[in-house]
Amino acid sequence: MEIKRLLVINVPIKNCNLKCKYCYISALDECEKGPAVFRYSPQHVGECLSKKRLGGCCIINLTGGGETLIPKEMPKYIYELLKQGHFLEVVTNGTLTNRFDEIMQFPRELLSHLEFKFSFHYAELKRLGWLKRYFSNVRKMRDCGCSFTIELMPYDELLNDMDDIIAICRKELGAICQITVGRNDLTEKKELLTAMSRREYEEAWAKFQSTMFDFKLDIFQKKIENFCYAGAWTLYIDLGTGAAKPCYGQLSNQNLFENPKKPIVFRPVGRHCRQPYCYNGHAFLTLGVVPELQTPTYAEIRNRVCADGSEWLSEEVKEAFSQKLADHNRVWSERKKAAYERKYCFFFLRDAIYDWKEIYQKVIRRSRK
């Protein structure tokens, strides 16, 4: 199946049942109690994000500010998006068994398009005595037809636990977990979240042989100067309100849920990214928002081959995650890019919807440093 776009959907939840020391929500003092608020029903959201309106099949990532599956409505949203024929990736800490029990009742043909990114918060799971629950839920979703990946935050306090982490992953899931790269969101340039030097950090965690870690470290703090198709080939959407923007680093320029019949604006970022570097390039760049960059595929970032030859990603999900967005979208000529760049500032000023609360909070936070 041809993949047309990547959609990253923010689930409006900022609380969690874990208290990890490295969590960016805790670091930024953004933890909020209370239920998530959704202005639109799952059925309406599904209609708004149909293949027809989006131009084809998409990879859709669902991530909460806290634990994604805390809102009781989430299985219904997942179901409605799967019904549209998309491939879904749900980011979760793997502890909410009742949510997985509900999701596993979906038809098998829907579950075959669902992949879970199970964040592996080893220290916190061990402290709470939840390791058994965690791996049971991973296997439960694997056995009902879902794909999965296990991702660990390489935090300094886990250095002495490396061998135990590798051993338990091999025992429970047949392969070592992938690892990400920690960033310090309290710093302007989003520095590495470690007390070690970059070289020490890289050497310490190399034993996990993680494609994700290697790639994220390779692009760390490297500003992309090439023309970026985020916004044309990707969107970042708030599930609670429908507000949308090209990617994490831009301002909202439309609402996708207000009118499902209104055409979606697909306008690329070009050379005007507002972030110091593409810190979620493990998804955006591997799927090819900058076509000329040589990167691993998203499947290589997520997958592992087990000792028995089985893989964490099913063949169908692996095929979808192995594609590049340029395969099924038009790459512009240099002339068209240049003409677009001349108009970009006009579009930006005309269409940007400023989130004044977010801007105010960031200004106040910066002034206190």
GROMACS .gro file of C-alpha atoms in nm:
model
  369
    1MET     CA    1   0.000   0.000   0.000
    2GLU     CA    2   0.134   0.343  -0.098
    3ILE     CA    3   0.200   0.582   0.193
    4LYS     CA    4   0.109   0.942   0.108
    5ARG     CA    5   0.170   1.132   0.432
    6LEU     CA    6   0.283   1.124   0.795
    7LEU     CA    7   0.043   1.265   1.054
    8VAL     CA    8   0.164   1.322   1.410
    9ILE     CA    9  -0.137   1.362   1.639
   10ASN     CA   10  -0.101   1.517   1.982
   11VAL     CA   11  -0.332   1.358   2.241
   12PRO     CA   12  -0.430   1.633   2.490
   13ILE     CA   13  -0.320   1.460   2.808
   14LYS     CA   14  -0.041   1.590   3.033
   15ASN     CA   15  -0.048   1.351   3.323
   16CYS     CA   16   0.100   1.006   3.365
   17ASN     CA   17   0.094   0.708   3.600
   18LEU     CA   18   0.477   0.701   3.602
   19LYS     CA   19   0.721   0.956   3.744
   20CYS     CA   20   1.039   0.919   3.540
   21LYS     CA   21   1.326   1.152   3.633
   22TYR     CA   22   1.411   1.228   3.269
   23CYS     CA   23   1.054   1.305   3.157
   24TYR     CA   24   1.030   1.635   2.965
   25ILE     CA   25   0.682   1.701   3.102
   26SER     CA   26   0.822   1.699   3.454
   27ALA     CA   27   1.129   1.898   3.350
   28LEU     CA   28   0.917   2.173   3.197
   29ASP     CA   29   0.669   2.165   3.486
   30GLU     CA   30   0.385   2.094   3.240
   31CYS     CA   31   0.215   1.807   3.421
   32GLU     CA   32  -0.157   1.879   3.437
   33LYS     CA   33  -0.419   1.680   3.626
   34GLY     CA   34  -0.772   1.625   3.503
   35PRO     CA   35  -0.928   1.451   3.203
   36ALA     CA   36  -0.836   1.518   2.843
   37VAL     CA   37  -1.083   1.742   2.658
   38PHE     CA   38  -1.193   1.645   2.308
   39ARG     CA   39  -1.413   1.887   2.114
   40TYR     CA   40  -1.494   1.636   1.841
   41SER     CA   41  -1.617   1.276   1.849
   42PRO     CA   42  -1.408   0.983   1.727
   43GLN     CA   43  -1.646   0.935   1.434
   44HIS     CA   44  -1.609   1.299   1.331
   45VAL     CA   45  -1.230   1.285   1.355
   46GLY     CA   46  -1.227   0.970   1.143
   47GLU     CA   47  -1.434   1.147   0.876
   48CYS     CA   48  -1.203   1.449   0.885
   49LEU     CA   49  -0.897   1.229   0.839
   50SER     CA   50  -1.028   1.007   0.562
   51LYS     CA   51  -0.800   0.878   0.285
   52LYS     CA   52  -0.993   1.086   0.035
   53ARG     CA   53  -0.939   1.412   0.222
   54LEU     CA   54  -0.571   1.337   0.294
   55GLY     CA   55  -0.495   1.217  -0.057
   56GLY     CA   56  -0.421   0.857   0.033
   57CYS     CA   57  -0.305   0.620   0.304
   58CYS     CA   58  -0.107   0.776   0.590
   59ILE     CA   59   0.113   0.670   0.877
   60ILE     CA   60  -0.047   0.825   1.186
   61ASN     CA   61   0.140   0.860   1.514
   62LEU     CA   62  -0.064   0.918   1.833
   63THR     CA   63   0.135   1.061   2.124
   64GLY     CA   64   0.021   1.221   2.448
   65GLY     CA   65   0.208   1.479   2.651
   66GLY     CA   66   0.168   1.227   2.935
   67GLU     CA   67   0.052   0.866   2.893
   68THR     CA   68  -0.135   0.845   2.563
   69LEU     CA   69  -0.387   0.580   2.669
   70ILE     CA   70  -0.506   0.745   2.992
   71PRO     CA   71  -0.813   0.905   2.826
   72LYS     CA   72  -1.091   0.646   2.816
   73GLU     CA   73  -1.186   0.768   2.468
   74MET     CA   74  -0.857   0.665   2.307
   75PRO     CA   75  -0.955   0.313   2.193
   76LYS     CA   76  -1.249   0.467   2.003
   77TYR     CA   77  -1.025   0.723   1.831
   78ILE     CA   78  -0.777   0.449   1.741
   79TYR     CA   79  -1.060   0.235   1.602
   80GLU     CA   80  -1.205   0.513   1.386
   81LEU     CA   81  -0.865   0.602   1.238
   82LEU     CA   82  -0.788   0.237   1.163
   83LYS     CA   83  -1.126   0.212   0.989
   84GLN     CA   84  -1.006   0.475   0.742
   85GLY     CA   85  -0.735   0.233   0.627
   86HIS     CA   86  -0.435   0.415   0.771
   87PHE     CA   87  -0.136   0.267   0.957
   88LEU     CA   88  -0.130   0.375   1.321
   89GLU     CA   89   0.155   0.401   1.569
   90VAL     CA   90   0.049   0.449   1.931
   91VAL     CA   91   0.310   0.565   2.183
   92THR     CA   92   0.247   0.420   2.530
   93ASN     CA   93   0.424   0.316   2.850
   94GLY     CA   94   0.254  -0.023   2.824
   95THR     CA   95   0.101  -0.034   3.171
   96LEU     CA   96  -0.274   0.026   3.118
   97THR     CA   97  -0.391  -0.332   3.073
   98ASN     CA   98  -0.761  -0.244   3.045
   99ARG     CA   99  -0.693  -0.029   2.737
  100PHE     CA  100  -0.507  -0.313   2.565
  101ASP     CA  101  -0.785  -0.555   2.655
  102GLU     CA  102  -1.032  -0.326   2.478
  103ILE     CA  103  -0.815  -0.269   2.172
  104MET     CA  104  -0.744  -0.639   2.120
  105GLN     CA  105  -1.116  -0.690   2.052
  106PHE     CA  106  -1.086  -0.496   1.724
  107PRO     CA  107  -1.114  -0.697   1.401
  108ARG     CA  108  -0.790  -0.865   1.300
  109GLU     CA  109  -0.773  -0.671   0.973
  110LEU     CA  110  -0.761  -0.345   1.170
  111LEU     CA  111  -0.507  -0.471   1.423
  112SER     CA  112  -0.275  -0.567   1.135
  113HIS     CA  113  -0.232  -0.192   1.065
  114LEU     CA  114  -0.157  -0.105   1.429
  115GLU     CA  115   0.191  -0.072   1.579
  116PHE     CA  116   0.269   0.018   1.940
  117LYS     CA  117   0.579   0.209   2.041
  118PHE     CA  118   0.620   0.077   2.393
  119SER     CA  119   0.840   0.317   2.587
  120PHE     CA  120   1.052   0.107   2.823
  121HIS     CA  121   1.082   0.299   3.150
  122TYR     CA  122   1.286   0.027   3.316
  123ALA     CA  123   1.372   0.195   3.647
  124GLU     CA  124   1.019   0.314   3.714
  125LEU     CA  125   0.860  -0.018   3.614
  126LYS     CA  126   1.104  -0.200   3.843
  127ARG     CA  127   1.036   0.040   4.131
  128LEU     CA  128   0.660  -0.015   4.101
  129GLY     CA  129   0.687  -0.390   4.042
  130TRP     CA  130   0.526  -0.357   3.698
  131LEU     CA  131   0.782  -0.526   3.473
  132LYS     CA  132   0.574  -0.843   3.446
  133ARG     CA  133   0.263  -0.640   3.359
  134TYR     CA  134   0.455  -0.444   3.096
  135PHE     CA  135   0.590  -0.745   2.906
  136SER     CA  136   0.258  -0.926   2.935
  137ASN     CA  137   0.085  -0.636   2.761
  138VAL     CA  138   0.349  -0.623   2.487
  139ARG     CA  139   0.307  -0.994   2.415
  140LYS     CA  140  -0.071  -0.962   2.432
  141MET     CA  141  -0.075  -0.706   2.152
  142ARG     CA  142   0.184  -0.897   1.951
  143ASP     CA  143  -0.018  -1.217   1.975
  144CYS     CA  144  -0.340  -1.052   1.855
  145GLY     CA  145  -0.174  -0.930   1.535
  146CYS     CA  146  -0.022  -0.591   1.619
  147SER     CA  147   0.333  -0.484   1.546
  148PHE     CA  148   0.546  -0.328   1.818
  149THR     CA  149   0.877  -0.176   1.911
  150ILE     CA  150   1.044  -0.128   2.250
  151GLU     CA  151   1.230   0.197   2.309
  152LEU     CA  152   1.449   0.286   2.605
  153MET     CA  153   1.566   0.631   2.716
  154PRO     CA  154   1.945   0.598   2.769
  155TYR     CA  155   1.961   0.782   3.099
  156ASP     CA  156   2.285   0.811   3.300
  157GLU     CA  157   2.136   0.641   3.606
  158LEU     CA  158   2.076   0.326   3.399
  159LEU     CA  159   2.441   0.271   3.311
  160ASN     CA  160   2.480  -0.001   3.575
  161ASP     CA  161   2.157  -0.169   3.460
  162MET     CA  162   2.253  -0.214   3.094
  163ASP     CA  163   2.325  -0.585   3.110
  164ASP     CA  164   2.004  -0.654   3.303
  165ILE     CA  165   1.800  -0.453   3.049
  166ILE     CA  166   1.954  -0.638   2.754
  167ALA     CA  167   1.898  -0.974   2.920
  168ILE     CA  168   1.534  -0.914   3.010
  169CYS     CA  169   1.450  -0.787   2.659
  170ARG     CA  170   1.608  -1.091   2.499
  171LYS     CA  171   1.427  -1.322   2.739
  172GLU     CA  172   1.083  -1.161   2.711
  173LEU     CA  173   1.080  -1.040   2.349
  174GLY     CA  174   1.362  -1.216   2.165
  175ALA     CA  175   1.572  -0.907   2.092
  176ILE     CA  176   1.735  -0.602   2.252
  177CYS     CA  177   1.529  -0.285   2.276
  178GLN     CA  178   1.594   0.012   2.051
  179ILE     CA  179   1.719   0.323   2.231
  180THR     CA  180   1.654   0.689   2.165
  181VAL     CA  181   1.873   0.993   2.238
  182GLY     CA  182   1.785   1.202   2.542
  183ARG     CA  183   1.760   1.578   2.500
  184ASN     CA  184   1.749   1.848   2.764
  185ASP     CA  185   1.445   2.062   2.681
  186LEU     CA  186   1.544   2.313   2.949
  187THR     CA  187   1.832   2.429   2.728
  188GLU     CA  188   1.784   2.654   2.428
  189LYS     CA  189   1.972   2.423   2.191
  190LYS     CA  190   1.817   2.106   2.338
  191GLU     CA  191   2.150   1.963   2.451
  192LEU     CA  192   2.218   1.596   2.522
  193LEU     CA  193   2.055   1.481   2.845
  194THR     CA  194   2.369   1.344   3.008
  195ALA     CA  195   2.658   1.445   3.229
  196MET     CA  196   2.896   1.262   2.995
  197SER     CA  197   3.072   1.400   2.691
  198ARG     CA  198   2.912   1.313   2.358
  199ARG     CA  199   3.187   1.060   2.287
  200GLU     CA  200   3.147   0.894   2.628
  201TYR     CA  201   2.769   0.887   2.582
  202GLU     CA  202   2.797   0.725   2.239
  203GLU     CA  203   3.050   0.467   2.351
  204ALA     CA  204   2.856   0.378   2.666
  205TRP     CA  205   2.532   0.297   2.483
  206ALA     CA  206   2.684   0.143   2.168
  207LYS     CA  207   2.637  -0.208   2.308
  208PHE     CA  208   2.263  -0.186   2.228
  209GLN     CA  209   2.347  -0.170   1.854
  210SER     CA  210   2.043   0.048   1.799
  211THR     CA  211   1.976   0.190   1.452
  212MET     CA  212   1.758   0.454   1.613
  213PHE     CA  213   2.029   0.566   1.854
  214ASP     CA  214   2.294   0.582   1.582
  215PHE     CA  215   2.075   0.789   1.350
  216LYS     CA  216   1.942   1.027   1.615
  217LEU     CA  217   2.295   1.092   1.739
  218ASP     CA  218   2.414   1.146   1.382
  219ILE     CA  219   2.155   1.424   1.320
  220PHE     CA  220   2.176   1.566   1.673
  221GLN     CA  221   2.200   1.948   1.664
  222LYS     CA  222   2.254   1.948   1.287
  223LYS     CA  223   2.044   2.219   1.130
  224ILE     CA  224   1.886   2.100   0.805
  225GLU     CA  225   1.949   2.359   0.533
  226ASN     CA  226   1.774   2.168   0.254
  227PHE     CA  227   1.420   2.229   0.136
  228CYS     CA  228   1.182   2.043   0.371
  229TYR     CA  229   0.843   1.908   0.262
  230ALA     CA  230   0.701   1.894   0.616
  231GLY     CA  231   0.361   2.059   0.587
  232ALA     CA  232   0.310   1.929   0.235
  233TRP     CA  233   0.379   1.566   0.319
  234THR     CA  234   0.329   1.581   0.697
  235LEU     CA  235   0.100   1.745   0.950
  236TYR     CA  236   0.099   1.786   1.329
  237ILE     CA  237  -0.258   1.784   1.463
  238ASP     CA  238  -0.410   1.841   1.806
  239LEU     CA  239  -0.666   1.568   1.868
  240GLY     CA  240  -0.851   1.782   2.119
  241THR     CA  241  -0.911   2.086   1.900
  242GLY     CA  242  -0.819   2.003   1.539
  243ALA     CA  243  -0.555   2.277   1.523
  244ALA     CA  244  -0.287   2.174   1.273
  245LYS     CA  245   0.059   2.283   1.167
  246PRO     CA  246   0.330   2.150   0.933
  247CYS     CA  247   0.534   1.979   1.208
  248TYR     CA  248   0.643   2.019   1.571
  249GLY     CA  249   0.846   2.331   1.511
  250GLN     CA  250   0.593   2.552   1.331
  251LEU     CA  251   0.286   2.755   1.420
  252SER     CA  252  -0.072   2.639   1.361
  253ASN     CA  253  -0.215   2.750   1.026
  254GLN     CA  254  -0.552   2.569   1.001
  255ASN     CA  255  -0.812   2.358   1.181
  256LEU     CA  256  -0.886   2.018   1.028
  257PHE     CA  257  -1.190   1.926   1.236
  258GLU     CA  258  -1.412   2.233   1.199
  259ASN     CA  259  -1.529   2.142   0.849
  260PRO     CA  260  -1.450   1.794   0.707
  261LYS     CA  261  -1.544   1.912   0.357
  262LYS     CA  262  -1.295   2.198   0.354
  263PRO     CA  263  -0.975   2.122   0.160
  264ILE     CA  264  -0.663   2.081   0.373
  265VAL     CA  265  -0.375   2.324   0.320
  266PHE     CA  266  -0.058   2.131   0.240
  267ARG     CA  267   0.217   2.392   0.241
  268PRO     CA  268   0.583   2.293   0.295
  269VAL     CA  269   0.815   2.447   0.552
  270GLY     CA  270   1.083   2.482   0.288
  271ARG     CA  271   1.398   2.634   0.439
  272HIS     CA  272   1.220   2.809   0.725
  273CYS     CA  273   1.222   2.560   1.013
  274ARG     CA  274   1.200   2.739   1.350
  275GLN     CA  275   1.374   2.464   1.549
  276PRO     CA  276   1.749   2.443   1.621
  277TYR     CA  277   1.752   2.096   1.461
  278CYS     CA  278   1.509   1.822   1.358
  279TYR     CA  279   1.487   1.653   1.698
  280ASN     CA  280   1.216   1.415   1.574
  281GLY     CA  281   1.404   1.342   1.255
  282HIS     CA  282   1.392   0.971   1.337
  283ALA     CA  283   1.038   0.989   1.193
  284PHE     CA  284   1.028   1.294   0.965
  285LEU     CA  285   1.369   1.249   0.802
  286THR     CA  286   1.361   0.869   0.775
  287LEU     CA  287   1.027   0.896   0.596
  288GLY     CA  288   1.188   1.142   0.360
  289VAL     CA  289   1.066   1.499   0.415
  290VAL     CA  290   1.409   1.601   0.280
  291PRO     CA  291   1.438   1.357  -0.014
  292GLU     CA  292   1.807   1.408  -0.091
  293LEU     CA  293   1.918   1.305   0.260
  294GLN     CA  294   2.041   0.948   0.290
  295THR     CA  295   1.874   0.793   0.595
  296PRO     CA  296   1.765   0.455   0.730
  297THR     CA  297   1.399   0.371   0.671
  298TYR     CA  298   1.149   0.417   0.950
  299ALA     CA  299   1.115   0.038   0.960
  300GLU     CA  300   1.487   0.007   1.038
  301ILE     CA  301   1.445   0.258   1.322
  302ARG     CA  302   1.161   0.057   1.477
  303ASN     CA  303   1.216  -0.308   1.393
  304ARG     CA  304   1.425  -0.585   1.548
  305VAL     CA  305   1.491  -0.938   1.423
  306CYS     CA  306   1.453  -1.191   1.704
  307ALA     CA  307   1.673  -1.491   1.779
  308ASP     CA  308   1.411  -1.723   1.623
  309GLY     CA  309   1.397  -1.520   1.301
  310SER     CA  310   1.067  -1.347   1.376
  311GLU     CA  311   1.044  -0.968   1.363
  312TRP     CA  312   0.874  -0.702   1.574
  313LEU     CA  313   0.708  -0.549   1.267
  314SER     CA  314   0.470  -0.755   1.057
  315GLU     CA  315   0.541  -0.776   0.684
  316GLU     CA  316   0.256  -0.533   0.609
  317VAL     CA  317   0.369  -0.272   0.863
  318LYS     CA  318   0.733  -0.322   0.766
  319GLU     CA  319   0.648  -0.252   0.402
  320ALA     CA  320   0.457   0.066   0.495
  321PHE     CA  321   0.733   0.190   0.726
  322SER     CA  322   1.000   0.119   0.463
  323GLN     CA  323   0.860   0.367   0.213
  324LYS     CA  324   0.974   0.722   0.144
  325LEU     CA  325   0.714   0.996   0.105
  326ALA     CA  326   0.886   1.117  -0.212
  327ASP     CA  327   0.787   0.787  -0.374
  328HIS     CA  328   0.423   0.900  -0.387
  329ASN     CA  329   0.445   1.282  -0.383
  330ARG     CA  330   0.576   1.533  -0.632
  331VAL     CA  331   0.928   1.664  -0.573
  332TRP     CA  332   0.950   2.028  -0.681
  333SER     CA  333   1.196   2.172  -0.927
  334GLU     CA  334   1.458   2.417  -0.799
  335ARG     CA  335   1.274   2.693  -0.983
  336LYS     CA  336   0.947   2.615  -0.808
  337LYS     CA  337   1.122   2.600  -0.471
  338ALA     CA  338   1.279   2.942  -0.528
  339ALA     CA  339   0.946   3.095  -0.627
  340TYR     CA  340   0.781   2.947  -0.320
  341GLU     CA  341   1.054   3.078  -0.090
  342ARG     CA  342   0.991   3.433  -0.214
  343LYS     CA  343   0.626   3.402  -0.108
  344TYR     CA  344   0.685   3.214   0.215
  345CYS     CA  345   0.693   3.511   0.453
  346PHE     CA  346   0.360   3.633   0.316
  347PHE     CA  347   0.198   3.295   0.377
  348PHE     CA  348   0.347   3.275   0.725
  349LEU     CA  349   0.214   3.614   0.837
  350ARG     CA  350  -0.125   3.561   0.679
  351ASP     CA  351  -0.199   3.211   0.802
  352ALA     CA  352  -0.021   3.166   1.136
  353ILE     CA  353  -0.252   3.123   1.434
  354TYR     CA  354  -0.046   3.217   1.738
  355ASP     CA  355  -0.096   3.023   2.059
  356TRP     CA  356  -0.050   3.316   2.296
  357LYS     CA  357  -0.072   3.101   2.609
  358GLU     CA  358   0.216   2.885   2.486
  359ILE     CA  359   0.424   3.187   2.386
  360TYR     CA  360   0.359   3.362   2.720
  361GLN     CA  361   0.460   3.055   2.918
  362LYS     CA  362   0.783   3.018   2.721
  363VAL     CA  363   0.871   3.384   2.768
  364ILE     CA  364   0.810   3.364   3.143
  365ARG     CA  365   1.009   3.042   3.170
  366ARG     CA  366   1.303   3.188   2.979
  367SER     CA  367   1.304   3.502   3.193
  368ARG     CA  368   1.344   3.289   3.507
  369LYS     CA  369   1.658   3.110   3.386
   0.00000   0.00000   0.00000
